[in-house]
Amino acid sequence: MAAEEKKAPAPQEAPVKEEQTNCLACNKPIKKVKRYYRDGKFYCNKKCWRTYIEKTKQEKK
């Protein structure tokens, strides 16, 4: 048992970054041809981006 306790912990693997596949505002699948990128996130279009911004402002209040 003493030998088992002294084992070095295994090195942790870096977490895999998942690709965003759905719009944050409307949850529709995002097409690669038509996407709107703002603040490190993808949206369907500018309208969905504005909707998401307004929704987060309301939640903070």
GROMACS .gro file of N, CA, C and O in nm:
model
  244
    1MET      N    1   0.081  -0.120   0.000
    1MET     CA    2   0.000   0.000   0.000
    1MET      C    3   0.086   0.126   0.000
    1MET      O    4   0.048   0.224  -0.060
    2ALA      N    5   0.197   0.124   0.064
    2ALA     CA    6   0.282   0.243   0.070
    2ALA      C    7   0.333   0.280  -0.068
    2ALA      O    8   0.347   0.397  -0.100
    3ALA      N    9   0.360   0.182  -0.153
    3ALA     CA   10   0.410   0.211  -0.287
    3ALA      C   11   0.302   0.275  -0.373
    3ALA      O   12   0.330   0.360  -0.455
    4GLU      N   13   0.177   0.236  -0.350
    4GLU     CA   14   0.067   0.293  -0.427
    4GLU      C   15   0.043   0.440  -0.391
    4GLU      O   16   0.009   0.520  -0.476
    5GLU      N   17   0.063   0.476  -0.266
    5GLU     CA   18   0.039   0.611  -0.221
    5GLU      C   19   0.144   0.709  -0.271
    5GLU      O   20   0.118   0.826  -0.290
    6LYS      N   21   0.266   0.660  -0.298
    6LYS     CA   22   0.375   0.747  -0.338
    6LYS      C   23   0.384   0.767  -0.489
    6LYS      O   24   0.472   0.837  -0.535
    7LYS      N   25   0.294   0.708  -0.565
    7LYS     CA   26   0.297   0.725  -0.711
    7LYS      C   27   0.270   0.871  -0.746
    7LYS      O   28   0.185   0.937  -0.685
    8ALA      N   29   0.343   0.921  -0.842
    8ALA     CA   30   0.323   1.058  -0.888
    8ALA      C   31   0.191   1.066  -0.965
    8ALA      O   32   0.156   0.974  -1.038
    9PRO      N   33   0.120   1.174  -0.950
    9PRO     CA   34  -0.005   1.188  -1.024
    9PRO      C   35   0.023   1.196  -1.174
    9PRO      O   36   0.123   1.251  -1.216
   10ALA      N   37  -0.067   1.142  -1.252
   10ALA     CA   38  -0.052   1.144  -1.398
   10ALA      C   39  -0.066   1.287  -1.448
   10ALA      O   40  -0.145   1.365  -1.393
   11PRO      N   41   0.011   1.325  -1.548
   11PRO     CA   42  -0.002   1.461  -1.601
   11PRO      C   43  -0.140   1.482  -1.662
   11PRO      O   44  -0.192   1.395  -1.731
   12GLN      N   45  -0.197   1.597  -1.634
   12GLN     CA   46  -0.332   1.624  -1.682
   12GLN      C   47  -0.325   1.669  -1.827
   12GLN      O   48  -0.239   1.748  -1.866
   13GLU      N   49  -0.418   1.618  -1.907
   13GLU     CA   50  -0.424   1.657  -2.046
   13GLU      C   51  -0.495   1.791  -2.058
   13GLU      O   52  -0.582   1.824  -1.978
   14ALA      N   53  -0.456   1.870  -2.157
   14ALA     CA   54  -0.521   1.998  -2.180
   14ALA      C   55  -0.665   1.974  -2.225
   14ALA      O   56  -0.691   1.884  -2.304
   15PRO      N   57  -0.760   2.052  -2.174
   15PRO     CA   58  -0.899   2.032  -2.214
   15PRO      C   59  -0.916   2.063  -2.363
   15PRO      O   60  -0.855   2.155  -2.416
   16VAL      N   61  -0.999   1.985  -2.428
   16VAL     CA   62  -1.024   2.003  -2.570
   16VAL      C   63  -1.125   2.116  -2.588
   16VAL      O   64  -1.231   2.116  -2.526
   17LYS      N   65  -1.090   2.213  -2.671
   17LYS     CA   66  -1.180   2.326  -2.696
   17LYS      C   67  -1.283   2.284  -2.800
   17LYS      O   68  -1.249   2.242  -2.910
   18GLU      N   69  -1.410   2.291  -2.763
   18GLU     CA   70  -1.517   2.250  -2.853
   18GLU      C   71  -1.558   2.366  -2.942
   18GLU      O   72  -1.559   2.481  -2.900
   19GLU      N   73  -1.593   2.335  -3.066
   19GLU     CA   74  -1.639   2.435  -3.160
   19GLU      C   75  -1.784   2.470  -3.130
   19GLU      O   76  -1.864   2.385  -3.096
   20GLN      N   77  -1.814   2.597  -3.146
   20GLN     CA   78  -1.951   2.643  -3.125
   20GLN      C   79  -2.029   2.610  -3.252
   20GLN      O   80  -1.993   2.651  -3.361
   21THR      N   81  -2.138   2.537  -3.239
   21THR     CA   82  -2.215   2.496  -3.356
   21THR      C   83  -2.351   2.563  -3.365
   21THR      O   84  -2.412   2.560  -3.471
   22ASN      N   85  -2.398   2.623  -3.256
   22ASN     CA   86  -2.530   2.687  -3.257
   22ASN      C   87  -2.519   2.832  -3.217
   22ASN      O   88  -2.430   2.872  -3.141
   23CYS      N   89  -2.613   2.912  -3.266
   23CYS     CA   90  -2.622   3.053  -3.231
   23CYS      C   91  -2.657   3.065  -3.082
   23CYS      O   92  -2.739   2.989  -3.031
   24LEU      N   93  -2.596   3.161  -3.014
   24LEU     CA   94  -2.622   3.178  -2.871
   24LEU      C   95  -2.759   3.240  -2.844
   24LEU      O   96  -2.818   3.218  -2.739
   25ALA      N   97  -2.811   3.316  -2.939
   25ALA     CA   98  -2.939   3.382  -2.918
   25ALA      C   99  -3.058   3.293  -2.953
   25ALA      O  100  -3.150   3.279  -2.875
   26CYS      N  101  -3.054   3.233  -3.072
   26CYS     CA  102  -3.171   3.158  -3.118
   26CYS      C  103  -3.149   3.007  -3.121
   26CYS      O  104  -3.242   2.932  -3.148
   27ASN      N  105  -3.027   2.961  -3.097
   27ASN     CA  106  -2.991   2.819  -3.089
   27ASN      C  107  -3.005   2.745  -3.222
   27ASN      O  108  -3.016   2.624  -3.225
   28LYS      N  109  -3.005   2.819  -3.333
   28LYS     CA  110  -3.007   2.756  -3.465
   28LYS      C  111  -2.866   2.711  -3.502
   28LYS      O  112  -2.769   2.775  -3.461
   29PRO      N  113  -2.853   2.606  -3.581
   29PRO     CA  114  -2.719   2.566  -3.627
   29PRO      C  115  -2.658   2.677  -3.713
   29PRO      O  116  -2.726   2.737  -3.795
   30ILE      N  117  -2.529   2.702  -3.693
   30ILE     CA  118  -2.461   2.808  -3.767
   30ILE      C  119  -2.396   2.747  -3.890
   30ILE      O  120  -2.321   2.651  -3.881
   31LYS      N  121  -2.426   2.805  -4.005
   31LYS     CA  122  -2.363   2.764  -4.130
   31LYS      C  123  -2.229   2.835  -4.142
   31LYS      O  124  -2.215   2.951  -4.103
   32LYS      N  125  -2.130   2.768  -4.196
   32LYS     CA  126  -1.998   2.828  -4.211
   32LYS      C  127  -2.001   2.944  -4.310
   32LYS      O  128  -1.928   3.041  -4.295
   33VAL      N  129  -2.086   2.934  -4.411
   33VAL     CA  130  -2.093   3.038  -4.513
   33VAL      C  131  -2.149   3.167  -4.455
   33VAL      O  132  -2.100   3.276  -4.483
   34LYS      N  133  -2.250   3.155  -4.371
   34LYS     CA  134  -2.317   3.273  -4.316
   34LYS      C  135  -2.310   3.271  -4.165
   34LYS      O  136  -2.386   3.201  -4.098
   35ARG      N  137  -2.215   3.347  -4.109
   35ARG     CA  138  -2.204   3.356  -3.963
   35ARG      C  139  -2.154   3.494  -3.926
   35ARG      O  140  -2.089   3.562  -4.005
   36TYR      N  141  -2.185   3.537  -3.807
   36TYR     CA  142  -2.151   3.670  -3.757
   36TYR      C  143  -2.067   3.652  -3.633
   36TYR      O  144  -2.112   3.592  -3.535
   37TYR      N  145  -1.943   3.703  -3.634
   37TYR     CA  146  -1.847   3.682  -3.526
   37TYR      C  147  -1.830   3.811  -3.447
   37TYR      O  148  -1.792   3.914  -3.502
   38ARG      N  149  -1.856   3.805  -3.317
   38ARG     CA  150  -1.835   3.920  -3.230
   38ARG      C  151  -1.793   3.870  -3.092
   38ARG      O  152  -1.849   3.774  -3.040
   39ASP      N  153  -1.694   3.934  -3.034
   39ASP     CA  154  -1.647   3.907  -2.898
   39ASP      C  155  -1.611   3.760  -2.875
   39ASP      O  156  -1.640   3.704  -2.769
   40GLY      N  157  -1.553   3.696  -2.975
   40GLY     CA  158  -1.509   3.558  -2.960
   40GLY      C  159  -1.619   3.455  -2.972
   40GLY      O  160  -1.599   3.338  -2.940
   41LYS      N  161  -1.736   3.494  -3.016
   41LYS     CA  162  -1.849   3.401  -3.029
   41LYS      C  163  -1.914   3.418  -3.165
   41LYS      O  164  -1.904   3.524  -3.227
   42PHE      N  165  -1.984   3.314  -3.211
   42PHE     CA  166  -2.052   3.317  -3.339
   42PHE      C  167  -2.203   3.329  -3.321
   42PHE      O  168  -2.260   3.269  -3.230
   43TYR      N  169  -2.265   3.406  -3.411
   43TYR     CA  170  -2.410   3.425  -3.412
   43TYR      C  171  -2.461   3.406  -3.555
   43TYR      O  172  -2.382   3.407  -3.649
   44CYS      N  173  -2.592   3.392  -3.572
   44CYS     CA  174  -2.651   3.378  -3.706
   44CYS      C  175  -2.630   3.506  -3.786
   44CYS      O  176  -2.589   3.502  -3.901
   45ASN      N  177  -2.663   3.617  -3.724
   45ASN     CA  178  -2.655   3.746  -3.792
   45ASN      C  179  -2.645   3.857  -3.687
   45ASN      O  180  -2.639   3.830  -3.567
   46LYS      N  181  -2.644   3.980  -3.734
   46LYS     CA  182  -2.629   4.094  -3.643
   46LYS      C  183  -2.750   4.107  -3.550
   46LYS      O  184  -2.736   4.147  -3.435
   47LYS      N  185  -2.867   4.071  -3.599
   47LYS     CA  186  -2.988   4.080  -3.517
   47LYS      C  187  -2.979   3.986  -3.396
   47LYS      O  188  -3.014   4.024  -3.284
   48CYS      N  189  -2.932   3.865  -3.418
   48CYS     CA  190  -2.916   3.769  -3.308
   48CYS      C  191  -2.811   3.819  -3.209
   48CYS      O  192  -2.825   3.800  -3.089
   49TRP      N  193  -2.706   3.880  -3.258
   49TRP     CA  194  -2.603   3.936  -3.170
   49TRP      C  195  -2.662   4.045  -3.081
   49TRP      O  196  -2.639   4.047  -2.961
   50ARG      N  197  -2.739   4.135  -3.140
   50ARG     CA  198  -2.805   4.241  -3.063
   50ARG      C  199  -2.901   4.183  -2.960
   50ARG      O  200  -2.909   4.231  -2.847
   51THR      N  201  -2.977   4.082  -2.998
   51THR     CA  202  -3.070   4.017  -2.907
   51THR      C  203  -2.997   3.957  -2.788
   51THR      O  204  -3.040   3.971  -2.673
   52TYR      N  205  -2.886   3.893  -2.815
   52TYR     CA  206  -2.807   3.831  -2.708
   52TYR      C  207  -2.752   3.938  -2.613
   52TYR      O  208  -2.754   3.921  -2.491
   53ILE      N  209  -2.704   4.051  -2.668
   53ILE     CA  210  -2.652   4.160  -2.585
   53ILE      C  211  -2.762   4.215  -2.494
   53ILE      O  212  -2.740   4.237  -2.375
   54GLU      N  213  -2.879   4.238  -2.551
   54GLU     CA  214  -2.991   4.290  -2.471
   54GLU      C  215  -3.033   4.191  -2.364
   54GLU      O  216  -3.064   4.229  -2.251
   55LYS      N  217  -3.034   4.062  -2.397
   55LYS     CA  218  -3.073   3.959  -2.301
   55LYS      C  219  -2.975   3.953  -2.184
   55LYS      O  220  -3.015   3.943  -2.068
   56THR      N  221  -2.846   3.965  -2.211
   56THR     CA  222  -2.747   3.961  -2.103
   56THR      C  223  -2.754   4.086  -2.018
   56THR      O  224  -2.730   4.079  -1.896
   57LYS      N  225  -2.788   4.200  -2.077
   57LYS     CA  226  -2.804   4.323  -1.997
   57LYS      C  227  -2.921   4.309  -1.899
   57LYS      O  228  -2.914   4.351  -1.786
   58GLN      N  229  -3.032   4.248  -1.947
   58GLN     CA  230  -3.149   4.229  -1.862
   58GLN      C  231  -3.118   4.131  -1.747
   58GLN      O  232  -3.167   4.150  -1.637
   59GLU      N  233  -3.038   4.030  -1.774
   59GLU     CA  234  -3.005   3.933  -1.670
   59GLU      C  235  -2.915   3.993  -1.562
   59GLU      O  236  -2.922   3.954  -1.447
   60LYS      N  237  -2.830   4.089  -1.599
   60LYS     CA  238  -2.740   4.150  -1.503
   60LYS      C  239  -2.815   4.241  -1.406
   60LYS      O  240  -2.772   4.261  -1.293
   61LYS      N  241  -2.927   4.296  -1.449
   61LYS     CA  242  -3.004   4.386  -1.362
   61LYS      C  243  -3.078   4.313  -1.257
   61LYS      O  244  -3.099   4.223  -1.215
   0.00000   0.00000   0.00000
